[in-house]
CSV table of C-alpha atoms and ligand atoms in Angstrom, one decimal:
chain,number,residue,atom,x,y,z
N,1,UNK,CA,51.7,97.8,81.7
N,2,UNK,CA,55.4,97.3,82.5
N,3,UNK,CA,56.8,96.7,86.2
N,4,UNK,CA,59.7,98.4,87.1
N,5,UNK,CA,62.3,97.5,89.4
N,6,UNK,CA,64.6,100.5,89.6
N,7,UNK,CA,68.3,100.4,91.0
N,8,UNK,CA,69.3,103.0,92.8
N,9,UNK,CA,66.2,105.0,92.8
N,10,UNK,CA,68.1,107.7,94.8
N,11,UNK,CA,70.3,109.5,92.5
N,12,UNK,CA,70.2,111.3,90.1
N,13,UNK,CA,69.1,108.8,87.2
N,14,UNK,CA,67.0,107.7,89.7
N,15,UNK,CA,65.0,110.6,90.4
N,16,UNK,CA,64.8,111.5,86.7
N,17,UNK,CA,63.1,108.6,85.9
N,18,UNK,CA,60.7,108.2,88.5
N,19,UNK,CA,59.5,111.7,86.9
N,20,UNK,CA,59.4,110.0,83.5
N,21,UNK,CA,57.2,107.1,85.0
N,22,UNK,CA,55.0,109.4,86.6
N,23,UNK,CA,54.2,111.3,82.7
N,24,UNK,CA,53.0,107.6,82.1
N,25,UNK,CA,50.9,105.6,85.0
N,26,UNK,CA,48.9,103.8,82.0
N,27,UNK,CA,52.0,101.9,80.7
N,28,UNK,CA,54.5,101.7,84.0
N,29,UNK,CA,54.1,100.6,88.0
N,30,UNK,CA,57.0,100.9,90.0
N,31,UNK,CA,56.9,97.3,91.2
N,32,UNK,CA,60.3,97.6,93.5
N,33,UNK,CA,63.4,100.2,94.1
N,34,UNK,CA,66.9,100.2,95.6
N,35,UNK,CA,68.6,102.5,97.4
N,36,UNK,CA,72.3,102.3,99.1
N,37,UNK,CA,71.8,104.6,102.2
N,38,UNK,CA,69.9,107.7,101.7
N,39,UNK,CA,66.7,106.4,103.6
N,40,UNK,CA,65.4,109.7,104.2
N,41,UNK,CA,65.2,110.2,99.9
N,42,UNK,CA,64.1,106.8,99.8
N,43,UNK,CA,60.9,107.1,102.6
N,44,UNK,CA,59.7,110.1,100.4
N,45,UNK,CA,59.9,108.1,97.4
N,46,UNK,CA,58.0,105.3,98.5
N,47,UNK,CA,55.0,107.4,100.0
N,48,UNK,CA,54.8,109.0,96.4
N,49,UNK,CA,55.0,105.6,94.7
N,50,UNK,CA,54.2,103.0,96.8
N,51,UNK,CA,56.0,100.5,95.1
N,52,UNK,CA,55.8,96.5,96.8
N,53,UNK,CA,59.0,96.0,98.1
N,54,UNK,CA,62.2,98.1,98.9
N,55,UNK,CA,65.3,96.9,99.5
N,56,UNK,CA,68.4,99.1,100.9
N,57,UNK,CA,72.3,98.1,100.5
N,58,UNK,CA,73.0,99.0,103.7
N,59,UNK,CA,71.2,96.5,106.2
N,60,UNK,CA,72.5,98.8,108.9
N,61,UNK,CA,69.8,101.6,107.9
N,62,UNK,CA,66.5,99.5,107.9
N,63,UNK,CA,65.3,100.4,111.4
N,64,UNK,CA,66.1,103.6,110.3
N,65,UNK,CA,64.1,103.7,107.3
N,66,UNK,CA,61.1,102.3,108.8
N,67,UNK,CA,60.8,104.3,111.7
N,68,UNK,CA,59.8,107.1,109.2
N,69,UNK,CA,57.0,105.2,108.4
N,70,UNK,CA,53.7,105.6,110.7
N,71,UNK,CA,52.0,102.0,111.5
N,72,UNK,CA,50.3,101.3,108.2
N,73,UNK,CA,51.6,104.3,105.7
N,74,UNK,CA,53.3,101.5,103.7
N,75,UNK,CA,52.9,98.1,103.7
N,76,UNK,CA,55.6,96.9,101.7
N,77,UNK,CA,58.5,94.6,102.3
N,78,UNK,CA,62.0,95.9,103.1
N,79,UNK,CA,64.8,93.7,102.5
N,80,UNK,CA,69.2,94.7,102.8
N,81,UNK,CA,72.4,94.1,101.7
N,82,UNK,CA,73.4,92.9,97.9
N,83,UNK,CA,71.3,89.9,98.6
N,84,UNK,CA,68.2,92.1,98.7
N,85,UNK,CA,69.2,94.0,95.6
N,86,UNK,CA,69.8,91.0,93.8
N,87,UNK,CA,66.2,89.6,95.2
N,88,UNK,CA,64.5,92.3,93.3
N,89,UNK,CA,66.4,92.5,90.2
N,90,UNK,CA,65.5,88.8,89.3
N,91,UNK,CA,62.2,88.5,91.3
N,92,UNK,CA,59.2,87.5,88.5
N,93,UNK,CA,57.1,90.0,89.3
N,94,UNK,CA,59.2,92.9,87.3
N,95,UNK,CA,59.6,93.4,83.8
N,96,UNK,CA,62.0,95.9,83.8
N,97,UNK,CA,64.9,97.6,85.5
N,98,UNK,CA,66.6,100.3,85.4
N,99,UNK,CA,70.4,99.6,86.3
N,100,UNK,CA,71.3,103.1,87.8
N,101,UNK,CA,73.7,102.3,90.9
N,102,UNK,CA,76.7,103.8,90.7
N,103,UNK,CA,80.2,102.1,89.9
N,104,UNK,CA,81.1,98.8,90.4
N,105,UNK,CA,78.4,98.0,92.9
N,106,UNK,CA,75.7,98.0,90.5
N,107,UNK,CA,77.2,95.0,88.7
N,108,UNK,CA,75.4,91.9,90.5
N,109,UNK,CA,71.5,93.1,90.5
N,110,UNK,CA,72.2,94.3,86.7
N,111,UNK,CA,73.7,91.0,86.0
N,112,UNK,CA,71.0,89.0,87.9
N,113,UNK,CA,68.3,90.8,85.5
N,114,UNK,CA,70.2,89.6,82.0
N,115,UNK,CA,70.2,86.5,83.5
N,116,UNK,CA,66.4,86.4,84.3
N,117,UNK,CA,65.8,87.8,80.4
N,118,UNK,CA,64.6,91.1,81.6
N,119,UNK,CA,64.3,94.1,79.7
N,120,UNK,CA,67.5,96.0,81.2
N,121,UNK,CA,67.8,99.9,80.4
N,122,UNK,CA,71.6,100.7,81.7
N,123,UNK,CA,72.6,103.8,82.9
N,124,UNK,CA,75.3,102.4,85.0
N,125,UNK,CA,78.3,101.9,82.8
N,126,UNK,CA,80.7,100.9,85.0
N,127,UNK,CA,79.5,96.8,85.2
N,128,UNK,CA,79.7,97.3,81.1
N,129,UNK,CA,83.0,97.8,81.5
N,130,UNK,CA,84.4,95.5,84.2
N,131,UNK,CA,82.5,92.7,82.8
N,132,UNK,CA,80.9,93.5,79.6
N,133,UNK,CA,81.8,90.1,78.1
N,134,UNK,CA,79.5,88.8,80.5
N,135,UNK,CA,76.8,90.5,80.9
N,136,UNK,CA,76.5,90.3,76.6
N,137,UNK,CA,76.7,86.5,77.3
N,138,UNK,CA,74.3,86.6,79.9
N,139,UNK,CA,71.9,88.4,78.1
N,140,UNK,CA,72.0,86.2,74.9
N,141,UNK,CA,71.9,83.2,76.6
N,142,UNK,CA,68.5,84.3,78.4
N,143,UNK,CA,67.3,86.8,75.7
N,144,UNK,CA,67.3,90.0,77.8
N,145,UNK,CA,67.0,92.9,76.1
N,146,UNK,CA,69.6,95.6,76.9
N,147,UNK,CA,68.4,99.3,76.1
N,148,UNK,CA,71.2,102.0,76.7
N,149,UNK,CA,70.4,104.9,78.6
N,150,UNK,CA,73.7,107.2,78.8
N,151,UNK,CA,72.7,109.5,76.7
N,152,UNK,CA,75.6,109.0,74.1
N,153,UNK,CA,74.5,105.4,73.6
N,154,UNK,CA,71.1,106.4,73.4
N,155,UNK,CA,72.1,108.4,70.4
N,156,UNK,CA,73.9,105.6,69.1
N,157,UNK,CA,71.4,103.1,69.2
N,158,UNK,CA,69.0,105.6,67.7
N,159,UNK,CA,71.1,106.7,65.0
N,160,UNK,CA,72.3,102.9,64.5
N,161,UNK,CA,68.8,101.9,63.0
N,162,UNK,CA,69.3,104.2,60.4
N,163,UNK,CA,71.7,100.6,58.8
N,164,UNK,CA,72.7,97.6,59.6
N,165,UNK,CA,75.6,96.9,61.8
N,166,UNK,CA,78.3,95.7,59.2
N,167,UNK,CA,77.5,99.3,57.4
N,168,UNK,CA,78.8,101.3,60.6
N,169,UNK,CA,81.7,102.8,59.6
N,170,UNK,CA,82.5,104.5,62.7
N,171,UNK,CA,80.6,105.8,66.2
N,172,UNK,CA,81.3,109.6,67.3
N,173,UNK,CA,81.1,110.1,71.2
N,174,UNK,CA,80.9,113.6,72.2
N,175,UNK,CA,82.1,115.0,75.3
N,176,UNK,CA,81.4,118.8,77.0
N,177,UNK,CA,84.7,118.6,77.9
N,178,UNK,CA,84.0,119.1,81.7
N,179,UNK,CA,84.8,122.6,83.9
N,180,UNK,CA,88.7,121.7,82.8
N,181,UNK,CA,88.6,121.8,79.3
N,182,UNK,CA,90.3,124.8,78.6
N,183,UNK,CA,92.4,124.4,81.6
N,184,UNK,CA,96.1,124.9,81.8
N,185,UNK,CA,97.7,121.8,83.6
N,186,UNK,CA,98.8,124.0,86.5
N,187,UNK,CA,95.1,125.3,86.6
N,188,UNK,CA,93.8,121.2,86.8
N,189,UNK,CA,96.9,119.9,89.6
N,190,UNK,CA,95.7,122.8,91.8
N,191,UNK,CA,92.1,121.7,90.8
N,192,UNK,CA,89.7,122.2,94.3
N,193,UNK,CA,86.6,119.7,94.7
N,194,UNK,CA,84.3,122.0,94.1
N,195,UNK,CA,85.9,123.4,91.0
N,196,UNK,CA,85.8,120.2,89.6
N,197,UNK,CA,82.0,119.4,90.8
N,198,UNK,CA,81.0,122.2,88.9
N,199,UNK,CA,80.0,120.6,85.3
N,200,UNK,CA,79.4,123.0,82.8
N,201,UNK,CA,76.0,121.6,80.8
N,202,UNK,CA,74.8,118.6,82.9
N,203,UNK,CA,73.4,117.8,86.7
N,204,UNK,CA,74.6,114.6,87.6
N,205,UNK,CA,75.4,112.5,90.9
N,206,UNK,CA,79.4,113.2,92.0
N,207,UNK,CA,81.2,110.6,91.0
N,208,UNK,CA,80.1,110.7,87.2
N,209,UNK,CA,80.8,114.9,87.7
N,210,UNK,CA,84.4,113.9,88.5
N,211,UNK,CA,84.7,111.5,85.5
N,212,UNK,CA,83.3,114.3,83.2
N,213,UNK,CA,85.9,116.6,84.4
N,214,UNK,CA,88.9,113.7,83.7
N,215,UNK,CA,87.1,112.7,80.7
N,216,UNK,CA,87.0,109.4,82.4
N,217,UNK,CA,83.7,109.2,81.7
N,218,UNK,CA,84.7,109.1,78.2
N,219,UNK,CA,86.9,106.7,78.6
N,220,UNK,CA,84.2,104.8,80.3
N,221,UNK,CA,81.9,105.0,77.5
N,222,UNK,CA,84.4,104.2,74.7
N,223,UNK,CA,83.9,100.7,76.7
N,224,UNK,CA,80.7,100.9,76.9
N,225,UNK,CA,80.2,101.6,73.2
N,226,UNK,CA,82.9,98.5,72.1
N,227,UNK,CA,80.6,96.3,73.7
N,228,UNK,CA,77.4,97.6,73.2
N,229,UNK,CA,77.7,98.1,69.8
N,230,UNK,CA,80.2,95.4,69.0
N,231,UNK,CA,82.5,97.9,66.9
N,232,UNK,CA,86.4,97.9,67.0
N,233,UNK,CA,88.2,100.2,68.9
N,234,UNK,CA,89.6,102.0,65.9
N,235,UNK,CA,86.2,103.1,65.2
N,236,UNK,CA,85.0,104.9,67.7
N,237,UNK,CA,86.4,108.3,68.1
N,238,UNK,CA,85.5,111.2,70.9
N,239,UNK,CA,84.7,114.8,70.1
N,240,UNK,CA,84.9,117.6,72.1
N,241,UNK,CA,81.3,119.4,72.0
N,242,UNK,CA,80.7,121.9,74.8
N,243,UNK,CA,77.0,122.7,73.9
N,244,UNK,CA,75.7,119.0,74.8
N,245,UNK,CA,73.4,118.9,72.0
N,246,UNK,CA,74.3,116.6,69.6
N,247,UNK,CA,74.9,113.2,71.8
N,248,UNK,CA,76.5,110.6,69.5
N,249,UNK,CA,77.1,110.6,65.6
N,250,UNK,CA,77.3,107.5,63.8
N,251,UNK,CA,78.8,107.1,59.9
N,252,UNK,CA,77.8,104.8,58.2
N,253,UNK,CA,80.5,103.3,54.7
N,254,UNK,CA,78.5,105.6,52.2
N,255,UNK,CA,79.8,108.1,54.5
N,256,UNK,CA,76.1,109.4,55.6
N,257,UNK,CA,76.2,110.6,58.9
N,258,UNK,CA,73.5,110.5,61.7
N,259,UNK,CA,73.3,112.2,64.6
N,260,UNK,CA,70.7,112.3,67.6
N,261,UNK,CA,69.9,116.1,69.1
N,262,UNK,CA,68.2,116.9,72.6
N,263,UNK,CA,68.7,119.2,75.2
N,264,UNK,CA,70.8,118.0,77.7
N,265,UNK,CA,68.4,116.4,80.4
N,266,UNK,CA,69.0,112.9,80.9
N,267,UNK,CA,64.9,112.0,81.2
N,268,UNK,CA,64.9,111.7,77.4
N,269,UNK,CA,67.4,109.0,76.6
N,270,UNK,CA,65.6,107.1,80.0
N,271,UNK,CA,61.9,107.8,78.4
N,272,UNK,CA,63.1,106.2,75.0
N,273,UNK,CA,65.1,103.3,76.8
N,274,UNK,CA,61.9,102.9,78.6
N,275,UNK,CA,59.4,103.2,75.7
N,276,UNK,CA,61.1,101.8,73.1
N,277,UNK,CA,60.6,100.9,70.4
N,278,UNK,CA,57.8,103.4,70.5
N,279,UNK,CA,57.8,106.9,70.9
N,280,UNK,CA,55.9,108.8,73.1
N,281,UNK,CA,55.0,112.6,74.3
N,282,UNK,CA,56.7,112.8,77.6
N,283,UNK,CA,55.9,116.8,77.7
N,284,UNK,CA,60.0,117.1,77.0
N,285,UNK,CA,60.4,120.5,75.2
N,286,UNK,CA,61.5,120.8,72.2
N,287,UNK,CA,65.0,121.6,71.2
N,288,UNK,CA,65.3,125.6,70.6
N,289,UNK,CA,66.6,125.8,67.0
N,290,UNK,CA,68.8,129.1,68.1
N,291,UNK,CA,70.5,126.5,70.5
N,292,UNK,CA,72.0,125.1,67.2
N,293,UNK,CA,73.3,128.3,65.8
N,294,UNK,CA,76.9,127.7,67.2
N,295,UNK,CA,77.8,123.8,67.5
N,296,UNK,CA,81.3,123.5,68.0
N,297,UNK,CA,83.6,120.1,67.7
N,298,UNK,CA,87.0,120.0,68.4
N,299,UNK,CA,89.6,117.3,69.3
N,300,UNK,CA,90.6,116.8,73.0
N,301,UNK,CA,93.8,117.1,74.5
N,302,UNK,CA,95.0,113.9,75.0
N,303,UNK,CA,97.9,114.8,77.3
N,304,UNK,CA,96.0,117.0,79.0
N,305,UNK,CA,93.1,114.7,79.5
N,306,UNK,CA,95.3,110.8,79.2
N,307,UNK,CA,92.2,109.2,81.0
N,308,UNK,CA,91.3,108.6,76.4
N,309,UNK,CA,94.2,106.7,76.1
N,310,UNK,CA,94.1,105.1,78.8
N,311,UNK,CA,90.8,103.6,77.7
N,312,UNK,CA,91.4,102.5,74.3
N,313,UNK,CA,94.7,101.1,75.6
N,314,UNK,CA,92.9,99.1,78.7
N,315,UNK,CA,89.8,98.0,75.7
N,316,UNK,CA,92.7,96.9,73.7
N,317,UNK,CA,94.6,94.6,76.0
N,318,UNK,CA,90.8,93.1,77.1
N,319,UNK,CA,90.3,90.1,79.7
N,320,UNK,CA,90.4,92.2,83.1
N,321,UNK,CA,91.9,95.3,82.1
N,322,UNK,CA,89.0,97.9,82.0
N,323,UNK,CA,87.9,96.0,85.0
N,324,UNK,CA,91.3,97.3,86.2
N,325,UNK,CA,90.9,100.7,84.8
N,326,UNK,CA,87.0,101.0,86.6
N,327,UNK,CA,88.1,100.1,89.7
N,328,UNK,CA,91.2,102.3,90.1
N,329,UNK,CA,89.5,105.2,89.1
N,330,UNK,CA,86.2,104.4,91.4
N,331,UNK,CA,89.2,104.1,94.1
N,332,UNK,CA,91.2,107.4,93.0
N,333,UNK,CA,87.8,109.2,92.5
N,334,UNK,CA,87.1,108.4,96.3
N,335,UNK,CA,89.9,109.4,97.6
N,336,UNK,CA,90.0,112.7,95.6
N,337,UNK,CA,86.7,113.5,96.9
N,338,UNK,CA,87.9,112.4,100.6
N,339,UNK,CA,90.7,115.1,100.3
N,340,UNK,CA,93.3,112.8,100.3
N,341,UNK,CA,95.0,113.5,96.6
N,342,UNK,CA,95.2,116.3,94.3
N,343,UNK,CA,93.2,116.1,91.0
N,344,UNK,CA,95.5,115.3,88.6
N,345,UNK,CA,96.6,111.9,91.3
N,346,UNK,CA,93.8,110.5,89.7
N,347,UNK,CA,95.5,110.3,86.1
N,348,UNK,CA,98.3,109.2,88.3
N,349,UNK,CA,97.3,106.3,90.3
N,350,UNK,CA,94.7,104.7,87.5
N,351,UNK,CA,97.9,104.8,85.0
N,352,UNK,CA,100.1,103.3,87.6
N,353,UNK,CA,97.2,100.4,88.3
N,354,UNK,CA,97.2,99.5,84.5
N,355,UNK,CA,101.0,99.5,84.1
N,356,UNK,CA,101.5,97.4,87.2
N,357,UNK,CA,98.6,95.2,86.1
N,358,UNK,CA,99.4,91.0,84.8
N,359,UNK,CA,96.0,91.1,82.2
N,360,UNK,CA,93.6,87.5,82.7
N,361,UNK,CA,90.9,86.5,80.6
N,362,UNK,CA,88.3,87.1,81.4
N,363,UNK,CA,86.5,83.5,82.0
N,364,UNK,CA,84.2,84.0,85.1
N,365,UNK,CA,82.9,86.5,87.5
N,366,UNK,CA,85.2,85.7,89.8
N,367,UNK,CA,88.5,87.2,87.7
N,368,UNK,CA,86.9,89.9,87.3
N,369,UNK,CA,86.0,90.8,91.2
N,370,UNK,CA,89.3,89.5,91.7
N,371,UNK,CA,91.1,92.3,89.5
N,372,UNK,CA,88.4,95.2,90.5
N,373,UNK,CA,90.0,93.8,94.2
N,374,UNK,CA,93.4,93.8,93.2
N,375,UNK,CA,93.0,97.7,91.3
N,376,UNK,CA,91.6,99.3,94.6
N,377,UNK,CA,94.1,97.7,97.0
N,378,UNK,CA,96.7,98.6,94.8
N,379,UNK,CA,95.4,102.4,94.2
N,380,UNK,CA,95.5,102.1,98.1
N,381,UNK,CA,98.7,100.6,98.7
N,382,UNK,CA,100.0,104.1,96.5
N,383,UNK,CA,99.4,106.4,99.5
N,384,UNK,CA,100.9,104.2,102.2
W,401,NAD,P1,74.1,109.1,92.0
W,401,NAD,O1,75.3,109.1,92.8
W,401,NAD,O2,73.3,110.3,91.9
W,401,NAD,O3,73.1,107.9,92.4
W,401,NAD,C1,73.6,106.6,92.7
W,401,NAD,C2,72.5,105.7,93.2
W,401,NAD,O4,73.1,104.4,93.6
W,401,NAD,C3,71.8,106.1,94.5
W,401,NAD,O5,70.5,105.7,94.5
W,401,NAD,C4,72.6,105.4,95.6
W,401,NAD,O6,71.8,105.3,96.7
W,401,NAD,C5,72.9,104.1,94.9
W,401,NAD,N1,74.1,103.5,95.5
W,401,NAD,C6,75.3,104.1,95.7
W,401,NAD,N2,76.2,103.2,96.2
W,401,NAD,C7,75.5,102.0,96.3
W,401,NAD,C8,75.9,100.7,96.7
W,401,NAD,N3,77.1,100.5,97.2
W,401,NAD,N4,75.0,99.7,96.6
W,401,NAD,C9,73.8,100.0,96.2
W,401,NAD,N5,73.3,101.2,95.7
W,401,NAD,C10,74.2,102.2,95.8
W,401,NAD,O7,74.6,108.6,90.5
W,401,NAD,P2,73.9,109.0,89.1
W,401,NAD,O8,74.5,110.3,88.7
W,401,NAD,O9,72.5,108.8,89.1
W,401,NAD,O10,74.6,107.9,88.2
W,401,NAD,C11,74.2,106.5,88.2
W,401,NAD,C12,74.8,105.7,87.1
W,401,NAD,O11,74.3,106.2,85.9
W,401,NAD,C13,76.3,105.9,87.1
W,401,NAD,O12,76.9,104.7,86.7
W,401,NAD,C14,76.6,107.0,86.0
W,401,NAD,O13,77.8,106.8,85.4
W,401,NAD,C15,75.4,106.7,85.1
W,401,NAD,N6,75.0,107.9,84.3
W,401,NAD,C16,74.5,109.0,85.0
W,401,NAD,C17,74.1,110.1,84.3
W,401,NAD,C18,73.5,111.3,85.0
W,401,NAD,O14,73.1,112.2,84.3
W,401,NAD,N7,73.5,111.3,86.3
W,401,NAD,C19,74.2,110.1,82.8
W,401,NAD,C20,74.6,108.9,82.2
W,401,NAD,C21,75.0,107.8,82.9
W,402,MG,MG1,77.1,109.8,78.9
């Protein structure tokens, strides 16, 4: 039996995987959960699973949360702010967690688990980026286990056991391509909100739905993939591949390459980041064969779409540049979703915060909260 603590229980990885626990009570307990606001979700959550402790980001909505409980519905313990996040990432009692905050936020539970040597399945890319060095540090020093749960990692690491690391040749990402990919560029700078909420293959919280449509996400996860896989740059290239079905491809230097297939429904890359190294019937159908008939590839448009370059430019400089690169796009992301700049300002603003940016190593936590600072001030300071 494995204890869960699961961060950011609310959204959409969230959900998903408290309905992967619940295919399995005999091997998981939902020991604690996080939530940043959304106590309503959260108070509906807690009656289903009636986990020991709770703990919300925002201290301001506890009295709010446990007026919806009647006197003794619940008996757990609610605790607020990072503090309590933190509290339950690390606490003893839990096994596991499941890092699926979104953005930047997400980065000092996650990191508190590696440190405690937890098993640590990571759906929330953005700390990998900011502070990947880190948190691979942190985890060797305590002996954590990290298990990828973006479904293109997933793939990965499946397909990565097929050799041995030093026969990888390269790592193929593939990317739907979001509701702009065949776009014109007058089509994407007069871009609404809710055209670009609308992703084509997968149901996902907002901000990631906006990083699919810049192909940030991409970007995001050619990070991701440098440091969780430890392979260079130059070997690890992006595919567009609007069906979703094929998640990640790795070759190997014989040149055989394997791929991992699924539909696109993000509760089996968490069931196998939660199960591993077995394999278990989670009731997940099976993939239609017809589905395959028509699998497409093709290479993205990089000057449609610069968020790529961006990426593999920010990975290549190192120390606090893709911390810089996160945080200006969480910041432009924001304020595209506030109204306050057109779509294509997002390219704009997180390639102006990388140009104006002096790169640090990358020796502490502090640099890199400094630059993740710095980046959203300065994406800020831009519409002044
Ligand atoms: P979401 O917006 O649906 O949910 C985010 C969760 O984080 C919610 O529980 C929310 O309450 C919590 N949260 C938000 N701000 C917080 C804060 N400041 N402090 C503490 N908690 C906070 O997001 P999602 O789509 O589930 O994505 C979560 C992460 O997983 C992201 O990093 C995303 O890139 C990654 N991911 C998501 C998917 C997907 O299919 N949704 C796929 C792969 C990777
Ligand atoms: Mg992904």
């Amino acid at each position: 039996m494995k204890n869960l603590c699961i961060l950011g229980c609310t959204g959409s990885i969230g959900v998903s995987t408290l309905r992967v626990v619940a295919e399995f009570p005999e091997k998981f307990r939902v020991r604690s959960m996080t939530a940043g606001s959304n106590v309503r979700q959260l108070a509906e959550q807690v009656h289903a699973v009636k986990p020991e402790r709770v703990a919300i980001a925002d201290k301001d909505m506890i009295p709010e949360f446990k007026n919806l409980f009647g006197a003794g519905a619940w008996k757990g313990e609610v605790l607020g702010g990072v503090d309590g996040l933190v509290e339950l990432a690390e606490e003893p009692q839990s096994d596991y967690v499941v890092s699926a905050i979104v953005g930047a936020a997400g980065l000092l539970p996650t990191l508190a688990a590696l440190k405690k040597g937890k098993q640590v399945g990571i759906a929330n890319k953005e700390p990998l980026v900011m502070a990947g060095p880190l948190m691979l540090a942190a985890a060797k020093h305590s002996g954590a286990t990290i298990l990828p749960i973006d479904s293109e990692h997933c793939a990965v690491f499946q397909s990565a056991r097929c050799g041995e690391t030093k026969e990888i040749r390269k790592i193929i990402l593939t990317a739907s391509g979001g509701p702009f990919r065949q776009a014109s560029k007058e089509m994407m700078l007069n871009a609404t909100k809710a055209e670009a909420l609308k992703h084509p293959t997968w149901s996902m919280g907002a901000k990631i739905t906006i990083d699919s449509a810049t192909l940030m996400n991409k970007a995001l996860e050619i990070i991701e993939a440098h440091f969780l896989f430890d392979v260079p740059y130059e070997a690890i290239e992006v595919w567009v591949h609007p069906q979703s079905i094929v998640h990640a491809m790795v070759e190997f230097t014989d040149s055989s390459m394997i791929a991992q297939l699924g539909l696109p429904d993000m509760r089996l890359p968490i069931q196998y980041a939660l199960t591993w190294p077995e394999r278990l019937d989670g009731g997940l159908p099976s993939l239609p064969l017809e589905k395959m008939s028509a699998l497409t590839f093709e290479a993205p448009d990089r000057s449609r779409f610069p968020t790529l370059d961006f990426a593999y430019d920010a990975g290549r400089r190192g120390g606090t540049a893709p911390a810089v690169l996160n945080a200006a796009n969480e910041q432009a992301v924001a304020l595209f979703l506030e109204d306050k700049i057109r779509f294509c300002g997002i390219f704009d603003l997180v390639g102006k915060a990388l140009a104006a940016h002096t790169v640090k190593q990358v020796e502490n936590l502090e640099t890199v909260l400094e630059a993740d600072k710095w980046a959203r001030q300065y994406v800020r300071s831009q519409m002044a």
